[in-house]
Coordinates of C-alpha atoms and ligand atoms in Angstrom, one line a residue:
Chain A
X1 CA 126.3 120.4 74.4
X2 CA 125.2 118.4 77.6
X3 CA 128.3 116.8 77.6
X4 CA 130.8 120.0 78.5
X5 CA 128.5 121.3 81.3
X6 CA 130.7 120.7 84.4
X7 CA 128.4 120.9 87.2
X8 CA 128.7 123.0 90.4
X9 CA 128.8 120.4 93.3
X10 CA 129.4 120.7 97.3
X11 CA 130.8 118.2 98.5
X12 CA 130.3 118.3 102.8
X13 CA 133.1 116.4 104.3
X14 CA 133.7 115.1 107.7
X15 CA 136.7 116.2 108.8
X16 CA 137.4 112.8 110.3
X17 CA 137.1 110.7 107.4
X18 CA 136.3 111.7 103.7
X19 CA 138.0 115.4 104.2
X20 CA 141.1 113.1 105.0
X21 CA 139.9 111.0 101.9
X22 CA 140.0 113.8 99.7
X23 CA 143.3 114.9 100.6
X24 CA 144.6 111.4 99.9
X25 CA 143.1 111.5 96.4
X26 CA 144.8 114.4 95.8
X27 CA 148.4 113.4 96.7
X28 CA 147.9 110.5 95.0
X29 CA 146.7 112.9 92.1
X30 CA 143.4 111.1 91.9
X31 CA 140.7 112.2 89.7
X32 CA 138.0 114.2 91.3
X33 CA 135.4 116.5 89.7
X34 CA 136.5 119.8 88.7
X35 CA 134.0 121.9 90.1
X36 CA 133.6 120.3 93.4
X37 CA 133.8 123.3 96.4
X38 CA 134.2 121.0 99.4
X39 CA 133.0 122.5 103.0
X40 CA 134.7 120.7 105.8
X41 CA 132.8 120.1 108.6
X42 CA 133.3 118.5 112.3
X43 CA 130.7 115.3 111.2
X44 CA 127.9 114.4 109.0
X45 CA 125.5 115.0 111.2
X46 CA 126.3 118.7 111.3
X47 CA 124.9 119.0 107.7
X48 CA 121.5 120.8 108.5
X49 CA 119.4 119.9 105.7
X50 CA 118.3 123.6 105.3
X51 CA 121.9 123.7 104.2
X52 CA 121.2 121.6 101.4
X53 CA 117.4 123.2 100.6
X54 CA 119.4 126.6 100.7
X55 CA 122.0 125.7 98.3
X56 CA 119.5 123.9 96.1
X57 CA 117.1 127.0 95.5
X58 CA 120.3 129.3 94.7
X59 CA 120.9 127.0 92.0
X60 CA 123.5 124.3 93.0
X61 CA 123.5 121.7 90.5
X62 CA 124.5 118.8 92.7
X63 CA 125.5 118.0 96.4
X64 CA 126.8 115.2 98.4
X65 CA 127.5 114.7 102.1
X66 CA 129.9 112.2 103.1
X67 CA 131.0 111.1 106.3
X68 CA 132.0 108.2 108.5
X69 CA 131.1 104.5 108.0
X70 CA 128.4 103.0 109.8
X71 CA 129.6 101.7 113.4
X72 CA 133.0 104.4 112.8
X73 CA 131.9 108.2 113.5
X74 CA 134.1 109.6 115.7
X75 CA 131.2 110.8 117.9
X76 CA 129.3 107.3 117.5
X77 CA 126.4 107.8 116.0
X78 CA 126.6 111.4 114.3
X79 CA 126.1 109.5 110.9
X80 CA 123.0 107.8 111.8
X81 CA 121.3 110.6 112.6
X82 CA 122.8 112.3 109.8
X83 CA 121.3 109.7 107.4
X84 CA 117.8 109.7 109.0
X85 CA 117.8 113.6 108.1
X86 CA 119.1 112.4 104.6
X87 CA 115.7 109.9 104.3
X88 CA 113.7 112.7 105.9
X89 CA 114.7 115.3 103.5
X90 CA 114.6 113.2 100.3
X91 CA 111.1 112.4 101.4
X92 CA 109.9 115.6 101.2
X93 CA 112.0 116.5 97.9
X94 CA 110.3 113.3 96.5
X95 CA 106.6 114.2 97.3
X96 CA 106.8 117.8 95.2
X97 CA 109.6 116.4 92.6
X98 CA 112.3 118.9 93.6
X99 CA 115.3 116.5 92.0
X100 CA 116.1 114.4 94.9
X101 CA 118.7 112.8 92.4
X102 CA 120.5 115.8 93.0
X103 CA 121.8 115.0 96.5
X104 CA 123.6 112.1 98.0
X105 CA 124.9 110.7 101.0
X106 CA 127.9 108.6 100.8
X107 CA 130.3 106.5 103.5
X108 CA 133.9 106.6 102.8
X109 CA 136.7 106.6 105.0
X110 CA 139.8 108.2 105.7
X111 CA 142.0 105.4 103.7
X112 CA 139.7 105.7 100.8
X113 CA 141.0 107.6 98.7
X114 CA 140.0 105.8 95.7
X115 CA 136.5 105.3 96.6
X116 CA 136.5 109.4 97.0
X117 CA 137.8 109.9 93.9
X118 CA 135.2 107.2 92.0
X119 CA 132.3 108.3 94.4
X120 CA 132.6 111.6 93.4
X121 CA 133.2 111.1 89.5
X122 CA 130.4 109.0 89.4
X123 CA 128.3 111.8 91.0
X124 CA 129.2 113.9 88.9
X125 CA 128.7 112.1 85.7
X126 CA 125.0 111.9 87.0
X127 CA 124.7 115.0 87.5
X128 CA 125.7 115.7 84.0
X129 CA 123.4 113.5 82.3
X130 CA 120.5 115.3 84.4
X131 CA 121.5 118.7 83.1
X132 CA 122.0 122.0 85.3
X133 CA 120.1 122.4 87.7
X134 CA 117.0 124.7 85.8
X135 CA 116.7 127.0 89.3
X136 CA 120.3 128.3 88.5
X137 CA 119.2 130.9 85.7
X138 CA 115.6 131.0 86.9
X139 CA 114.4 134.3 87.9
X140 CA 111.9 135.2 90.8
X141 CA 112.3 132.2 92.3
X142 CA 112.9 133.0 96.2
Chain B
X1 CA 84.6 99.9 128.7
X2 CA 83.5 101.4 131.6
X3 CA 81.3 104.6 130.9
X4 CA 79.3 107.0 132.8
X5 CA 75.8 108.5 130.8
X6 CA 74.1 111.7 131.3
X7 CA 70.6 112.6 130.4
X8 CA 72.3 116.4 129.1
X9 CA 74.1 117.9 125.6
X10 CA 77.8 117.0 126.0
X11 CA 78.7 120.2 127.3
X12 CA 76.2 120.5 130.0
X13 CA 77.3 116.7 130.8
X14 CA 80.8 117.7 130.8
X15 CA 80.1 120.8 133.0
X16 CA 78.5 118.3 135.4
X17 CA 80.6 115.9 136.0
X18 CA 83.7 118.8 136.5
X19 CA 81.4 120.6 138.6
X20 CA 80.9 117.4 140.7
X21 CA 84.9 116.6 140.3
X22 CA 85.8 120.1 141.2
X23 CA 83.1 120.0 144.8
X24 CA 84.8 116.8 145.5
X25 CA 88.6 118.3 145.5
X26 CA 89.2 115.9 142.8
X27 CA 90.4 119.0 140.4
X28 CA 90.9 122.6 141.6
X29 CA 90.7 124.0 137.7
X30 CA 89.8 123.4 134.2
X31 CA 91.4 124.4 131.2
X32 CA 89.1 124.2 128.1
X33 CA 87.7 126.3 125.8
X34 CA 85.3 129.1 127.0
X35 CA 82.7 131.3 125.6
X36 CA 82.5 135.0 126.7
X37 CA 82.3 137.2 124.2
X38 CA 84.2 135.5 122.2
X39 CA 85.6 131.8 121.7
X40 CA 89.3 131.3 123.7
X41 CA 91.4 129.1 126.0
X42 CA 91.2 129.5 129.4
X43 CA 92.5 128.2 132.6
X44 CA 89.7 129.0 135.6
X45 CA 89.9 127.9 139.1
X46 CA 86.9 129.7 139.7
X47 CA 83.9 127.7 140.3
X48 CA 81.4 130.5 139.5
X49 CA 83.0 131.0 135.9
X50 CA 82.5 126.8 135.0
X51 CA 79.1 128.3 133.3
X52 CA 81.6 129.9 130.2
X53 CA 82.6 126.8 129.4
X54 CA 82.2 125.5 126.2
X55 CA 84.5 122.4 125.7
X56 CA 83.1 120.9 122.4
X57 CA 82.6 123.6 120.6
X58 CA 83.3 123.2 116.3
X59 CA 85.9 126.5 117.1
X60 CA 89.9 126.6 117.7
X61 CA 90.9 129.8 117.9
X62 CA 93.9 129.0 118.7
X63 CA 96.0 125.3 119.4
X64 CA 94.9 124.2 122.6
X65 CA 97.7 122.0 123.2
X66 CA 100.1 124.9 122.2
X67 CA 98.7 127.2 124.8
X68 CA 98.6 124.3 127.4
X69 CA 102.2 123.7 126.7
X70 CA 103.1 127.6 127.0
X71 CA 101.6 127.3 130.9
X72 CA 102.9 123.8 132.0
X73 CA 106.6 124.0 129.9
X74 CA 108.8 125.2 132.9
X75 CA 106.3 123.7 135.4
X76 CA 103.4 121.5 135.9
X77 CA 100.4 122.3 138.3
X78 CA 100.9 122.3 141.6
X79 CA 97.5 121.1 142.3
X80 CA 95.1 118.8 139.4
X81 CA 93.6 120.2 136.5
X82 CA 90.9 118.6 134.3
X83 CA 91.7 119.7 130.5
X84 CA 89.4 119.3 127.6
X85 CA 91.2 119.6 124.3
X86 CA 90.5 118.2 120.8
X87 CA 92.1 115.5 119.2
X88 CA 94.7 116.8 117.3
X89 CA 95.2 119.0 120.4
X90 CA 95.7 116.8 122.9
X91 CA 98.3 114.6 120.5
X92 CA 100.6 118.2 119.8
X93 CA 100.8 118.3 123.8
X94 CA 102.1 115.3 123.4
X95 CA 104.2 116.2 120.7
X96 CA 105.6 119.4 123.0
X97 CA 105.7 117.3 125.8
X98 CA 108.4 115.1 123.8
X99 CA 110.0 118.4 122.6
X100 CA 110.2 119.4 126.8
X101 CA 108.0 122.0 126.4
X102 CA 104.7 120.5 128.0
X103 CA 104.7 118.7 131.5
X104 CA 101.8 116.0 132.1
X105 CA 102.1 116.0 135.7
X106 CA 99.1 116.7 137.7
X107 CA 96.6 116.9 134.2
X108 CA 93.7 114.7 133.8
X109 CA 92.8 114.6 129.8
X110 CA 89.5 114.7 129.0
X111 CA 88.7 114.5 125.0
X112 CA 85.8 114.0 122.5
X113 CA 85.4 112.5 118.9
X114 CA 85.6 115.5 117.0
X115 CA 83.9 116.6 114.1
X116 CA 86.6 119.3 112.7
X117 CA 86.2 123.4 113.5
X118 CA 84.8 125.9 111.8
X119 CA 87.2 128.1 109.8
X120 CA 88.0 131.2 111.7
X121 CA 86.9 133.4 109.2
X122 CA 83.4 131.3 109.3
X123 CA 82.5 132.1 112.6
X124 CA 83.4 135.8 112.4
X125 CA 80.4 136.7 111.9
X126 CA 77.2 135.4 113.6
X127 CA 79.0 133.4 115.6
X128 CA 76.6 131.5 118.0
X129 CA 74.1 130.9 115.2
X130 CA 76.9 129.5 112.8
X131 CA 78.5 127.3 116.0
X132 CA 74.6 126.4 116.8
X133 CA 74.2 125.1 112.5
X134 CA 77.9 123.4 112.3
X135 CA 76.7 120.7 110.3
X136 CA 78.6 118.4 108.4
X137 CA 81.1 120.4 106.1
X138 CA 79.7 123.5 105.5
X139 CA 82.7 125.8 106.6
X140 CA 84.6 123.7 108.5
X141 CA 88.4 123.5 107.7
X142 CA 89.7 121.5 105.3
X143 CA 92.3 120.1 107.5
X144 CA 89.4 118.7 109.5
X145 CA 87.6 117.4 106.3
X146 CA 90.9 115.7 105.5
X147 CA 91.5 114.6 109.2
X148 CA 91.7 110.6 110.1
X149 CA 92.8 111.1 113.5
X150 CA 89.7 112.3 114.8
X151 CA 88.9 109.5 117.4
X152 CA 91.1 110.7 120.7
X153 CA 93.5 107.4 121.9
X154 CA 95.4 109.9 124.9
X155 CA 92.1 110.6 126.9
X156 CA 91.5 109.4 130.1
X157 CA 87.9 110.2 129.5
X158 CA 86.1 110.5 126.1
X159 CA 82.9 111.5 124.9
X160 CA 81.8 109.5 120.9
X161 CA 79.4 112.4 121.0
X162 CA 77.2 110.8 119.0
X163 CA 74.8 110.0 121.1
X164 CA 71.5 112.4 119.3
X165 CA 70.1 115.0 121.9
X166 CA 70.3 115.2 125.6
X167 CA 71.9 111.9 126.2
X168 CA 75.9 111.6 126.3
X169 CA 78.2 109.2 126.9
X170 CA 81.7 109.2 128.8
X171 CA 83.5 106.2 128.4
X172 CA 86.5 105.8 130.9
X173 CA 89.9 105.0 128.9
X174 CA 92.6 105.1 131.8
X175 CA 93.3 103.5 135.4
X176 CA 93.3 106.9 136.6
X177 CA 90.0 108.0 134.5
X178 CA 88.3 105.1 137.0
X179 CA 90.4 106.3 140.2
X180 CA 88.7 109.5 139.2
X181 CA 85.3 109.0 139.1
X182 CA 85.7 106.6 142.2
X183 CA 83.4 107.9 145.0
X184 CA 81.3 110.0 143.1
X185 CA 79.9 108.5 139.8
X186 CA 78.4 105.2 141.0
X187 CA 76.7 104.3 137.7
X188 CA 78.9 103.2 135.9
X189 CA 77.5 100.9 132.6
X190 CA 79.8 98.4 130.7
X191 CA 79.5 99.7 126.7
X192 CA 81.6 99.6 123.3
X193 CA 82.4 102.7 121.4
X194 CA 79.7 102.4 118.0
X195 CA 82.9 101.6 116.2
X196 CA 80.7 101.1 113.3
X197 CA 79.5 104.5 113.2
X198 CA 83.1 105.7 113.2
X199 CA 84.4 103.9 110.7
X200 CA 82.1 105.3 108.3
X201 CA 83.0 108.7 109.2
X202 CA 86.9 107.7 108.6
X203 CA 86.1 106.2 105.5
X204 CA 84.2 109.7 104.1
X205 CA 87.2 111.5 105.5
X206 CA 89.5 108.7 103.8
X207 CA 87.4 109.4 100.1
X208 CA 87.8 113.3 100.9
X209 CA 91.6 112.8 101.2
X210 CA 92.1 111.0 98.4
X211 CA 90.3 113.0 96.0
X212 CA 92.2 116.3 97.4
X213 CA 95.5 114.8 96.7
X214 CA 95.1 113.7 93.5
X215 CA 93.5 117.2 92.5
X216 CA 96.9 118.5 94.3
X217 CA 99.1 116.1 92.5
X218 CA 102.2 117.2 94.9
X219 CA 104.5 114.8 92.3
X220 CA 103.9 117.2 89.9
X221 CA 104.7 120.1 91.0
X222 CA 108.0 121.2 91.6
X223 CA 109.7 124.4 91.9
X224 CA 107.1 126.2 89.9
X225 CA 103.9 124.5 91.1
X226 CA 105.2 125.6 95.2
X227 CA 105.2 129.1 93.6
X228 CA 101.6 128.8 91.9
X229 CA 100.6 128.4 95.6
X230 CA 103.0 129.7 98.0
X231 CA 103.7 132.8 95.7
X232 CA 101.5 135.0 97.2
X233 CA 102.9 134.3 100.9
X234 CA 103.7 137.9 102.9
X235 CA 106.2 136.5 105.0
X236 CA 104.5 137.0 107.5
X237 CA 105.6 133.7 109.7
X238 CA 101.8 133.6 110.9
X239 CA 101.8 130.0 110.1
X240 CA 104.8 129.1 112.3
X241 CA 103.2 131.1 115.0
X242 CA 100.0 129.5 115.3
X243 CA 101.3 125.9 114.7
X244 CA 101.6 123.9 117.8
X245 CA 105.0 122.2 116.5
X246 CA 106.6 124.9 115.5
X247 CA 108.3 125.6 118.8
X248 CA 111.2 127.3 118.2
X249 CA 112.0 130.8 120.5
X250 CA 113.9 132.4 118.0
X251 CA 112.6 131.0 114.7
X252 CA 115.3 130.4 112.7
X253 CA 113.4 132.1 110.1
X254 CA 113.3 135.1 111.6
X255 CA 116.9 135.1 112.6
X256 CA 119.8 137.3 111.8
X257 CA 120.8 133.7 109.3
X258 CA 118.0 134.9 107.0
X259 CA 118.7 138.8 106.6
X260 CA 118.6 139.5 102.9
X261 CA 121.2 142.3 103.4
X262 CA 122.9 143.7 100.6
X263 CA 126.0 140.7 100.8
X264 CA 122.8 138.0 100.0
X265 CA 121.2 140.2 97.5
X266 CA 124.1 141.3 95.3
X267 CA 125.4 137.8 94.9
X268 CA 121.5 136.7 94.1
X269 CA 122.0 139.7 91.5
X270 CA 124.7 138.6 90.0
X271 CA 123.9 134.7 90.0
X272 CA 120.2 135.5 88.2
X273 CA 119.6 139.3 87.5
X274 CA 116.5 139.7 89.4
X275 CA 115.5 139.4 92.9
X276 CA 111.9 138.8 94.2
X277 CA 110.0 140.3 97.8
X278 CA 109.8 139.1 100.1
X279 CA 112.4 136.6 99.2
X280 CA 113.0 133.5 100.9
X281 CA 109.3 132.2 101.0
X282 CA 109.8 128.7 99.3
X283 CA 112.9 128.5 101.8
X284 CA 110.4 129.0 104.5
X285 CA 107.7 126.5 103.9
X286 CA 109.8 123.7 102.9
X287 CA 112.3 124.3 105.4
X288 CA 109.7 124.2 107.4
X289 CA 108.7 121.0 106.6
X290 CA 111.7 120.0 107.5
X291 CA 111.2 121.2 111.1
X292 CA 107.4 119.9 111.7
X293 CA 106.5 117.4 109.0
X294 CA 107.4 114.9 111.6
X295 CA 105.4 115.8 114.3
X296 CA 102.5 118.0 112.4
X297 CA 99.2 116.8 113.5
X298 CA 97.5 118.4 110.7
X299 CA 95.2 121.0 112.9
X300 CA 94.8 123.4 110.1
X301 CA 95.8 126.5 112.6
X302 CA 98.5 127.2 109.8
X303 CA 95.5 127.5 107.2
X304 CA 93.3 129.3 109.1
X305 CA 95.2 132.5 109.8
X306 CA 97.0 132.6 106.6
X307 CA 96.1 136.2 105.5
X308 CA 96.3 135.3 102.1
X309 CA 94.3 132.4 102.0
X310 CA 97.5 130.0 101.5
X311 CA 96.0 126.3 102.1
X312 CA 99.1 125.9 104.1
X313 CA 97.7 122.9 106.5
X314 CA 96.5 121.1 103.2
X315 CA 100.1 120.8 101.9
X316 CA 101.4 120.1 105.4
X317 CA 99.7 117.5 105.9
X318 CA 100.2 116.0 102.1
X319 CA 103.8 115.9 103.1
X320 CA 103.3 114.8 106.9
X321 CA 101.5 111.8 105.2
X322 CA 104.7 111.0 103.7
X323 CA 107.3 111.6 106.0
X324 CA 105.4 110.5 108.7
X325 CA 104.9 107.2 106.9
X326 CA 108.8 106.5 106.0
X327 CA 109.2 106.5 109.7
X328 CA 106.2 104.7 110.7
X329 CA 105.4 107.4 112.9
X330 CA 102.2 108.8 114.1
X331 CA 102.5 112.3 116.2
X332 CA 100.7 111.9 120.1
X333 CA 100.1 108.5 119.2
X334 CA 102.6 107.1 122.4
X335 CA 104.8 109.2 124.7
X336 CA 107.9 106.5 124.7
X337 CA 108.2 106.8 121.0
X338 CA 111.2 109.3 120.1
X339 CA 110.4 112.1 117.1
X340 CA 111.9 110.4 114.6
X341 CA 114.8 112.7 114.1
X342 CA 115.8 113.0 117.3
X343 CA 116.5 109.1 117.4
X344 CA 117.9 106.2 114.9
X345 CA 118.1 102.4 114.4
X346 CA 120.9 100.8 113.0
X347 CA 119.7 98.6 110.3
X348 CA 117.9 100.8 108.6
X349 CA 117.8 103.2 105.3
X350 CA 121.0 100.9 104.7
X351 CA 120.9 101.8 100.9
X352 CA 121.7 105.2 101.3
X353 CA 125.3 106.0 101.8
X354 CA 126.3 103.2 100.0
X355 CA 126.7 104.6 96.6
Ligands
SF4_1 S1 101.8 122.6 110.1 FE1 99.7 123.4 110.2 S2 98.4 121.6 110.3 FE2 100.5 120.9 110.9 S3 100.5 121.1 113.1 FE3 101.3 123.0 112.3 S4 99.5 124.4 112.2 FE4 98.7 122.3 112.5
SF4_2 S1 110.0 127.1 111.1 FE1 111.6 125.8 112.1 S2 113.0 127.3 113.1 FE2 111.0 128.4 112.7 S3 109.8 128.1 114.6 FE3 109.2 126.5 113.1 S4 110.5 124.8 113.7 FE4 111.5 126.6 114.6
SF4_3 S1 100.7 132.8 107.1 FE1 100.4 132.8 104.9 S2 101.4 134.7 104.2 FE2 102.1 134.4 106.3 S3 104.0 133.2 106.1 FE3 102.4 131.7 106.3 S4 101.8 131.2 104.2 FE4 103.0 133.1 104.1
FES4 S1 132.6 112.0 112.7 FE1 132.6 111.4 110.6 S2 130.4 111.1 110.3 FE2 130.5 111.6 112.5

């Protein structure tokens, strides 16, 4: 049973890097999950994490943010900050249990197509062996 | 440590030595907490008033360093001002100050060892008698029971008050404390803070802590144990408003983002059948914690106005405790160190985004 749930993933992508990454995977017809909604945006670091908190509570099952490597942003250091709000927001998932595993935060780069396509298969087999996310179907939650 | 004594209760001593600053044109106006009719922050310039003063007074009705910020954030003094603000106070002017929405220019910090304030609620009625009796615990807030932080570091003066009756002590922290003072406090005494003394208090404080959090057992709790205690929030943003770090204009809470209209409530509809008001209250508090985790001093303001008794401050500063650790951070603590989000090192979190 486990086993055919597809999880719902968002994937936010910097348009500089692993958007272009994705679009490689796909014209090299690249595996990538099947339910992965992917929101292009102008750099990691212009994933709020409310974003994330907001998707989570409506029930998303999984979602990973991935951007520039270290040292490559195109605006320098977007990514750092980006993954200090990443630390700060798994901190705080952490201390009340709200599935942290749920969210990651991944480097890969505009030739990568590959690493997009294994990144995000991986992911998603995670996601799978932790189950839906229970909020999904819960009612009266927020 | 230089330190000045006086043979009076702190706040007589403290009235003194201001009324003696203020004669001497070393200050033109104090902003403290006052006493006339009622407990509240005040900025007077008027000699004659010094008499309301009240400055160490187990009461905050309202963030002192938030309503200092809200008269210095577009421009300091134009003349000095003498300030007497608690702890936790004088470290969220420091946060706000970081945030560019307090200006230290022209303020001379004045603080005391604090013992936590009465809950608001407390002191409604009877209120000099139950200011008069604040002894140890009985109905002070639990962020204060909890509170670590309650020895003042920013101060240029600051008083141990623990002196016993009619005899206080003002030690002098800063270069400009001593500048101060020059000219008009001649007997000055060389002392040590009773660091002894203190530590036992932290260590009580340290117990108290300990045993609240592992009644709290945060791990546990997930999205169901946030609703056992934030389901009976009203919305009302109270919290936000009185916390000093919450410093947003336009709360993005409150903005047009978070209007449940119909396009947010049929797709909630269809997604899980059911719908619950006032939505978006989870959102709210961990969101933000997000926002002020960082830089929460753990005043218990948030608490304390809660109209529906939501130990807000309690769970604010469980989770400050933990992010404020992963950054090594410790709000008010030093001006030249960033907010941690609003800066970044290299090496660092280097796991993360490898995966
Ligand atoms: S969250 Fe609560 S305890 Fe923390 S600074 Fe704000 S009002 Fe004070
Ligand atoms: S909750 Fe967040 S957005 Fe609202 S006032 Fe506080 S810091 Fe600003
Ligand atoms: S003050 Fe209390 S009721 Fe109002 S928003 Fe905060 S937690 Fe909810
Ligand atoms: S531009 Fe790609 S992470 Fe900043």
């Amino acid at each position: 049973m486990a086993q055919t749930f597809e999880p719902n993933l968002i994937g936010f992508l910097c348009n500089w890097c692993s958007y272009a990454a994705a679009d490689l995977a796909g014209s090299n017809k690249l595996e990538v999950p099947a339910n992965l909604a992917t929101i292009r945006v102008m750099c990691s670091s212009r994933v709020d994490p409310i974003f994330i908190l907001n998707a989570y509570l409506r029930g998303i099952d999984g979602v990973i943010i991935a951007g520039c490597h270290p040292g490559d942003c195109h605006y320098q250091t977007g990514n750092y900050y980006a993954r200090r709000r990443f630390a700060l927001l798994s901190k705080i998932l952490k201390t009340f249990n709200l599935d942290p595993h749920r969210f990651r935060l991944s480097w890969i780069s505009a030739s990568e197509g590959q690493r997009f396509s294994q990144v995000t298969k991986e992911f998603a087999e995670s996601i799978q062996k932790a189950g839906p996310n229970p909020l999904r179907k819960k009612p009266f939650i927020d | 440590m230089k330190a000045l004594k006086i043979a009076k209760s702190p706040d007589d001593a403290i009235k003194e030595l201001l009324s003696s600053l203020f004669e001497n044109q070393k200050i033109k106006g104090v902003f403290s907490l006052f006493y006339d009719q009622d407990y509240f922050y005040g900025l007077v310039t008027d000699k004659e008033l010094f008499n309301k003063l009240t400055p160490t007074a187990p009461v905050m009705p309202a963030n002192g360093g938030k309503m200092l910020s809200r008269l210095t954030m577009i421009e300091p003094p134009a003349v000095p001002i003498a300030v007497v603000l608690k702890p936790c106070e004088l470290r969220a002017f420091y946060e706000l100050s970081k945030l560019e929405q307090a200006n230290l220019e022209n303020l001379i910090f004045i603080s005391f060892v604090c013992a936590g304030v009465l809950s608001l609620k407390e002191i409604k009625n009877n209120i000099e008698e139950k200011v008069a009796n604040a002894n140890q615990k009985q109905g002070l807030r639990e962020c204060c029971q909890l509170c670590e932080n309650f020895v003042p570091e920013n101060a240029d003066l600051i008083l141990p008050l623990i002196d016993g009756d009619n005899k206080t002590t003002i030690f002098i922290k800063t270069e400009r404390g001593e500048e101060l003072l020059q000219g008009i406090e001649n007997n000055l005494v060389e002392e040590d803070f009773d660091s002894a003394k203190l530590s036992s208090i932290k260590e009580e404080r340290s117990r108290y802590r300990e045993k609240t959090w592992q009644n709290l057992k945060t791990e546990n709790l997930g999205i169901p144990g946030l609703i056992d205690i934030f389901g009976r929030c009203i919305n009302c943003h109270a919290c936000g408003r009185a916390c000093p770090i919450c410093y947003c204009n336009l709360c993005y809470f409150d903005s047009a983002d978070n209007d449940s209209g119909p396009r947010v409530y049929e797709a909630e509809l269809e997604r899980r059948g059911a719908l619950r008001a006032p939505s978006g209250t989870i959102f709210y508090h961990i969101g933000r914690m997000i926002h002020v985790s960082l830089s929460c001093v753990g005043c218990g303001m948030c608490s304390d106005v809660c109209p529906v008794s939501i130990p807000v401050g309690t769970i604010f500063t469980r989770v400050a405790e933990e992010t404020q650790r992963l950054f090594n951070y410790v709000p008010g603590r030093n001006l030249e160190e960033k907010i941690p989000i609003s800066t970044f090192e290299i090496k660092e979190f280097e796991e993360l985004g490898e995966a």
